[in-house]
Amino acid sequence: MSISQNMAAIRERISHVAHRTNRSPEEITLMAVTKTVDAARIREAYEAGVRVFGENRVQEFAAKAASLRTLHEAKWHLIGHLQSNKTNQAVELFDAIDSIDSIRLARRLNSAAEARCKDLDALAEINIAAEASKHGFLPDSPELLDLLKHSAEMPHLRIRGLMTIPPFSEDPEAARPYFRRLRQLRDELAKASGLRLDTLSMGMSHDFEVAIEEGSTCVRIGTAIFGERPT
């Protein structure tokens, strides 16, 4: 199937699960994850209606960013781990950083954005299952609440919500407890910090319908749009 056909099928699935759970499909952002996807295929996804794209690595996106500048309505999100020495380049390239995992990184991003007279949206990445192989705040980390409470000191970084990647399972239902916990954590943090936190980025190609049922506002879809790719 073509990218446009894949997109149509995904949108239909999003619409179906949204209506089934008394939500509007417009509440749910479809992010196309373009790791290892070349500029021509990204353009094809754009022409099929995608406007939000997620990249995993700063250097990979830097190599193709110039050829995508004419996609004027596109928004580019960094969804992979950001090394501190890539902070300035990330701020130049991306509209949003969805993988904040420390107050130190948040402050560096705010300073870099201020120097460029730019505002960045951001998400706090949560290591929801405390996996040693993954980055992110642990759900009970005091630093996570400190980040939110001190967000007013970082006016160029707008922390909009939370992002997570649960442990992988072939069974989408296995992710449900983790998605539910992230939604509960968001509600707890919003109450404690006074921030709105309107974004929950959770759900990928194999489990996005379960994520939507549990409150996701942004699903990150790669394989279901572009097919299997090298890791």
Tab-separated table of C-alpha atoms in Angstrom:
chain	number	residue	atom	x	y	z
A	1	MET	CA	0.000	0.000	0.000
A	2	SER	CA	1.108	3.574	-0.618
A	3	ILE	CA	1.819	6.081	2.121
A	4	SER	CA	-1.436	7.895	1.318
A	5	GLN	CA	-3.383	4.619	1.563
A	6	ASN	CA	-1.686	3.781	4.853
A	7	MET	CA	-2.552	7.238	6.150
A	8	ALA	CA	-6.196	6.843	5.198
A	9	ALA	CA	-6.379	3.497	7.003
A	10	ILE	CA	-4.748	4.909	10.150
A	11	ARG	CA	-7.054	7.920	10.206
A	12	GLU	CA	-10.047	5.617	9.907
A	13	ARG	CA	-8.814	3.567	12.862
A	14	ILE	CA	-8.198	6.705	14.929
A	15	SER	CA	-11.674	8.000	14.111
A	16	HIS	CA	-13.269	4.682	15.022
A	17	VAL	CA	-11.629	4.358	18.425
A	18	ALA	CA	-12.174	8.047	19.206
A	19	HIS	CA	-15.905	7.846	18.556
A	20	ARG	CA	-16.136	4.574	20.464
A	21	THR	CA	-14.625	6.290	23.523
A	22	ASN	CA	-16.685	9.487	23.160
A	23	ARG	CA	-13.745	11.547	21.965
A	24	SER	CA	-13.297	13.709	18.916
A	25	PRO	CA	-10.698	12.522	16.379
A	26	GLU	CA	-9.521	16.146	16.218
A	27	GLU	CA	-8.254	15.776	19.812
A	28	ILE	CA	-5.637	13.286	18.638
A	29	THR	CA	-2.520	14.366	16.750
A	30	LEU	CA	-1.050	11.867	14.317
A	31	MET	CA	2.723	12.226	14.367
A	32	ALA	CA	4.649	10.524	11.579
A	33	VAL	CA	7.911	9.104	12.920
A	34	THR	CA	10.478	9.579	10.174
A	35	LYS	CA	13.565	7.866	11.587
A	36	THR	CA	15.536	6.500	8.574
A	37	VAL	CA	12.878	7.873	6.173
A	38	ASP	CA	14.284	9.909	3.293
A	39	ALA	CA	13.099	13.386	2.335
A	40	ALA	CA	11.103	12.199	-0.689
A	41	ARG	CA	8.952	9.874	1.407
A	42	ILE	CA	8.518	12.528	4.088
A	43	ARG	CA	7.207	14.826	1.358
A	44	GLU	CA	4.800	12.096	0.303
A	45	ALA	CA	3.461	11.881	3.865
A	46	TYR	CA	3.115	15.670	3.941
A	47	GLU	CA	1.128	15.574	0.712
A	48	ALA	CA	-1.086	12.932	2.339
A	49	GLY	CA	-1.899	15.401	5.107
A	50	VAL	CA	0.685	14.832	7.824
A	51	ARG	CA	1.790	18.040	9.513
A	52	VAL	CA	3.580	16.773	12.631
A	53	PHE	CA	6.772	14.743	12.284
A	54	GLY	CA	8.994	13.064	14.864
A	55	GLU	CA	12.720	12.459	14.485
A	56	ASN	CA	14.896	10.393	16.814
A	57	ARG	CA	18.332	11.855	16.163
A	58	VAL	CA	19.508	15.429	15.744
A	59	GLN	CA	22.239	14.591	13.245
A	60	GLU	CA	19.986	12.490	11.054
A	61	PHE	CA	17.416	15.256	10.766
A	62	ALA	CA	20.099	17.888	10.208
A	63	ALA	CA	21.194	16.001	7.096
A	64	LYS	CA	17.753	16.248	5.483
A	65	ALA	CA	16.316	19.443	6.996
A	66	ALA	CA	17.428	21.731	4.156
A	67	SER	CA	15.544	19.673	1.586
A	68	LEU	CA	12.342	19.914	3.664
A	69	ARG	CA	12.253	23.677	4.240
A	70	THR	CA	9.464	24.182	1.703
A	71	LEU	CA	7.063	22.120	3.844
A	72	HIS	CA	5.929	25.340	5.483
A	73	GLU	CA	3.172	23.908	7.683
A	74	ALA	CA	5.261	21.033	9.022
A	75	LYS	CA	6.190	20.884	12.699
A	76	TRP	CA	9.311	18.970	13.658
A	77	HIS	CA	9.578	17.222	17.019
A	78	LEU	CA	12.636	15.574	18.538
A	79	ILE	CA	11.376	12.392	20.183
A	80	GLY	CA	14.710	10.678	20.881
A	81	HIS	CA	17.228	11.233	23.648
A	82	LEU	CA	18.992	14.592	23.425
A	83	GLN	CA	22.654	14.748	24.382
A	84	SER	CA	23.639	18.013	26.035
A	85	ASN	CA	26.257	18.790	23.364
A	86	LYS	CA	23.492	18.771	20.725
A	87	THR	CA	21.271	21.277	22.566
A	88	ASN	CA	21.998	24.330	20.409
A	89	GLN	CA	21.576	22.433	17.159
A	90	ALA	CA	18.333	20.862	18.378
A	91	VAL	CA	16.889	24.270	19.199
A	92	GLU	CA	17.777	25.508	15.723
A	93	LEU	CA	16.210	22.523	13.966
A	94	PHE	CA	13.118	21.564	15.956
A	95	ASP	CA	9.826	23.167	16.951
A	96	ALA	CA	9.419	20.922	19.983
A	97	ILE	CA	11.505	18.648	22.205
A	98	ASP	CA	9.436	15.701	23.428
A	99	SER	CA	12.168	14.005	25.445
A	100	ILE	CA	13.091	16.237	28.396
A	101	ASP	CA	14.642	13.953	31.014
A	102	SER	CA	16.276	16.354	33.490
A	103	ILE	CA	15.967	19.876	34.844
A	104	ARG	CA	19.511	20.511	33.630
A	105	LEU	CA	18.532	19.724	30.037
A	106	ALA	CA	15.407	21.869	30.313
A	107	ARG	CA	17.451	24.845	31.486
A	108	ARG	CA	19.972	24.397	28.688
A	109	LEU	CA	17.172	24.300	26.133
A	110	ASN	CA	15.556	27.397	27.589
A	111	SER	CA	18.842	29.295	27.447
A	112	ALA	CA	19.498	28.196	23.866
A	113	ALA	CA	15.974	29.162	22.831
A	114	GLU	CA	16.283	32.550	24.533
A	115	ALA	CA	19.525	33.229	22.639
A	116	ARG	CA	17.670	32.561	19.388
A	117	CYS	CA	14.527	34.540	20.339
A	118	LYS	CA	12.536	31.328	19.999
A	119	ASP	CA	9.937	29.473	22.062
A	120	LEU	CA	9.878	25.683	22.219
A	121	ASP	CA	7.103	23.310	23.188
A	122	ALA	CA	8.333	20.403	25.291
A	123	LEU	CA	7.253	17.171	26.943
A	124	ALA	CA	8.753	15.451	29.948
A	125	GLU	CA	9.751	11.898	29.055
A	126	ILE	CA	8.660	9.337	31.637
A	127	ASN	CA	10.415	5.989	32.051
A	128	ILE	CA	7.102	4.492	33.037
A	129	ALA	CA	8.387	0.979	33.780
A	130	ALA	CA	11.774	2.020	35.222
A	131	GLU	CA	13.654	0.171	32.463
A	132	ALA	CA	17.420	0.451	32.697
A	133	SER	CA	17.725	0.685	28.910
A	134	LYS	CA	15.508	3.778	28.611
A	135	HIS	CA	15.858	7.455	29.395
A	136	GLY	CA	13.331	9.611	31.197
A	137	PHE	CA	12.153	10.618	34.649
A	138	LEU	CA	10.982	7.828	36.905
A	139	PRO	CA	7.290	8.333	37.725
A	140	ASP	CA	8.015	9.014	41.401
A	141	SER	CA	11.051	11.221	40.806
A	142	PRO	CA	10.976	14.417	42.914
A	143	GLU	CA	12.921	16.106	40.110
A	144	LEU	CA	9.930	15.692	37.790
A	145	LEU	CA	7.641	17.783	39.970
A	146	ASP	CA	10.489	20.257	40.569
A	147	LEU	CA	10.811	20.687	36.802
A	148	LEU	CA	7.145	21.582	36.483
A	149	LYS	CA	7.075	23.851	39.516
A	150	HIS	CA	10.106	25.770	38.211
A	151	SER	CA	8.860	25.973	34.632
A	152	ALA	CA	7.988	29.658	35.064
A	153	GLU	CA	11.733	30.285	35.370
A	154	MET	CA	12.127	28.907	31.828
A	155	PRO	CA	9.819	31.152	29.779
A	156	HIS	CA	11.132	29.980	26.393
A	157	LEU	CA	10.290	26.336	27.141
A	158	ARG	CA	6.577	25.487	27.313
A	159	ILE	CA	6.130	22.146	29.033
A	160	ARG	CA	2.884	20.818	27.602
A	161	GLY	CA	2.674	17.311	29.047
A	162	LEU	CA	4.237	13.863	29.187
A	163	MET	CA	5.613	11.256	26.793
A	164	THR	CA	6.362	7.585	27.345
A	165	ILE	CA	7.353	4.361	25.615
A	166	PRO	CA	6.106	1.308	27.544
A	167	PRO	CA	7.879	-2.053	27.512
A	168	PHE	CA	7.405	-3.662	24.117
A	169	SER	CA	4.957	-6.521	23.751
A	170	GLU	CA	3.338	-8.072	20.702
A	171	ASP	CA	0.062	-7.833	22.629
A	172	PRO	CA	-1.211	-4.221	22.582
A	173	GLU	CA	-3.200	-4.858	25.754
A	174	ALA	CA	0.036	-5.325	27.677
A	175	ALA	CA	0.681	-1.591	27.293
A	176	ARG	CA	-2.653	-0.539	28.774
A	177	PRO	CA	-1.560	-0.365	32.450
A	178	TYR	CA	1.388	1.847	31.484
A	179	PHE	CA	-0.762	4.184	29.399
A	180	ARG	CA	-3.290	4.393	32.207
A	181	ARG	CA	-0.554	5.155	34.717
A	182	LEU	CA	0.824	7.952	32.541
A	183	ARG	CA	-2.606	9.569	32.346
A	184	GLN	CA	-3.000	9.320	36.108
A	185	LEU	CA	0.491	10.747	36.619
A	186	ARG	CA	-0.324	13.649	34.306
A	187	ASP	CA	-3.448	14.421	36.325
A	188	GLU	CA	-1.519	14.270	39.602
A	189	LEU	CA	1.258	16.505	38.308
A	190	ALA	CA	-1.140	19.023	36.800
A	191	LYS	CA	-2.896	19.357	40.143
A	192	ALA	CA	0.355	19.623	42.099
A	193	SER	CA	2.028	22.099	39.739
A	194	GLY	CA	-0.914	24.163	38.548
A	195	LEU	CA	0.071	23.590	34.914
A	196	ARG	CA	-2.436	22.543	32.299
A	197	LEU	CA	-0.412	19.641	30.816
A	198	ASP	CA	-2.771	19.019	27.932
A	199	THR	CA	-0.561	16.589	25.973
A	200	LEU	CA	-0.115	12.855	26.452
A	201	SER	CA	2.186	11.422	23.798
A	202	MET	CA	1.790	7.660	23.942
A	203	GLY	CA	1.013	4.890	21.501
A	204	MET	CA	2.839	3.663	18.414
A	205	SER	CA	1.962	1.614	15.334
A	206	HIS	CA	1.081	-1.601	17.187
A	207	ASP	CA	-0.735	-0.178	20.225
A	208	PHE	CA	-2.041	3.300	19.380
A	209	GLU	CA	-5.691	2.299	19.655
A	210	VAL	CA	-5.211	1.171	23.260
A	211	ALA	CA	-3.337	4.428	23.935
A	212	ILE	CA	-6.228	6.481	22.573
A	213	GLU	CA	-8.643	4.551	24.779
A	214	GLU	CA	-6.473	5.546	27.752
A	215	GLY	CA	-6.346	9.241	26.849
A	216	SER	CA	-3.494	9.760	24.377
A	217	THR	CA	-3.561	13.090	22.561
A	218	CYS	CA	-0.625	12.273	20.254
A	219	VAL	CA	0.180	8.920	18.658
A	220	ARG	CA	3.597	8.355	17.107
A	221	ILE	CA	3.255	6.235	13.975
A	222	GLY	CA	6.190	5.024	11.904
A	223	THR	CA	5.934	1.457	10.652
A	224	ALA	CA	2.208	1.630	9.887
A	225	ILE	CA	2.870	4.597	7.582
A	226	PHE	CA	6.262	3.839	6.034
A	227	GLY	CA	6.607	0.070	6.491
A	228	GLU	CA	9.365	-1.831	8.229
A	229	ARG	CA	12.672	0.018	8.411
A	230	PRO	CA	16.183	-0.703	9.650
A	231	THR	CA	16.626	-0.126	13.372
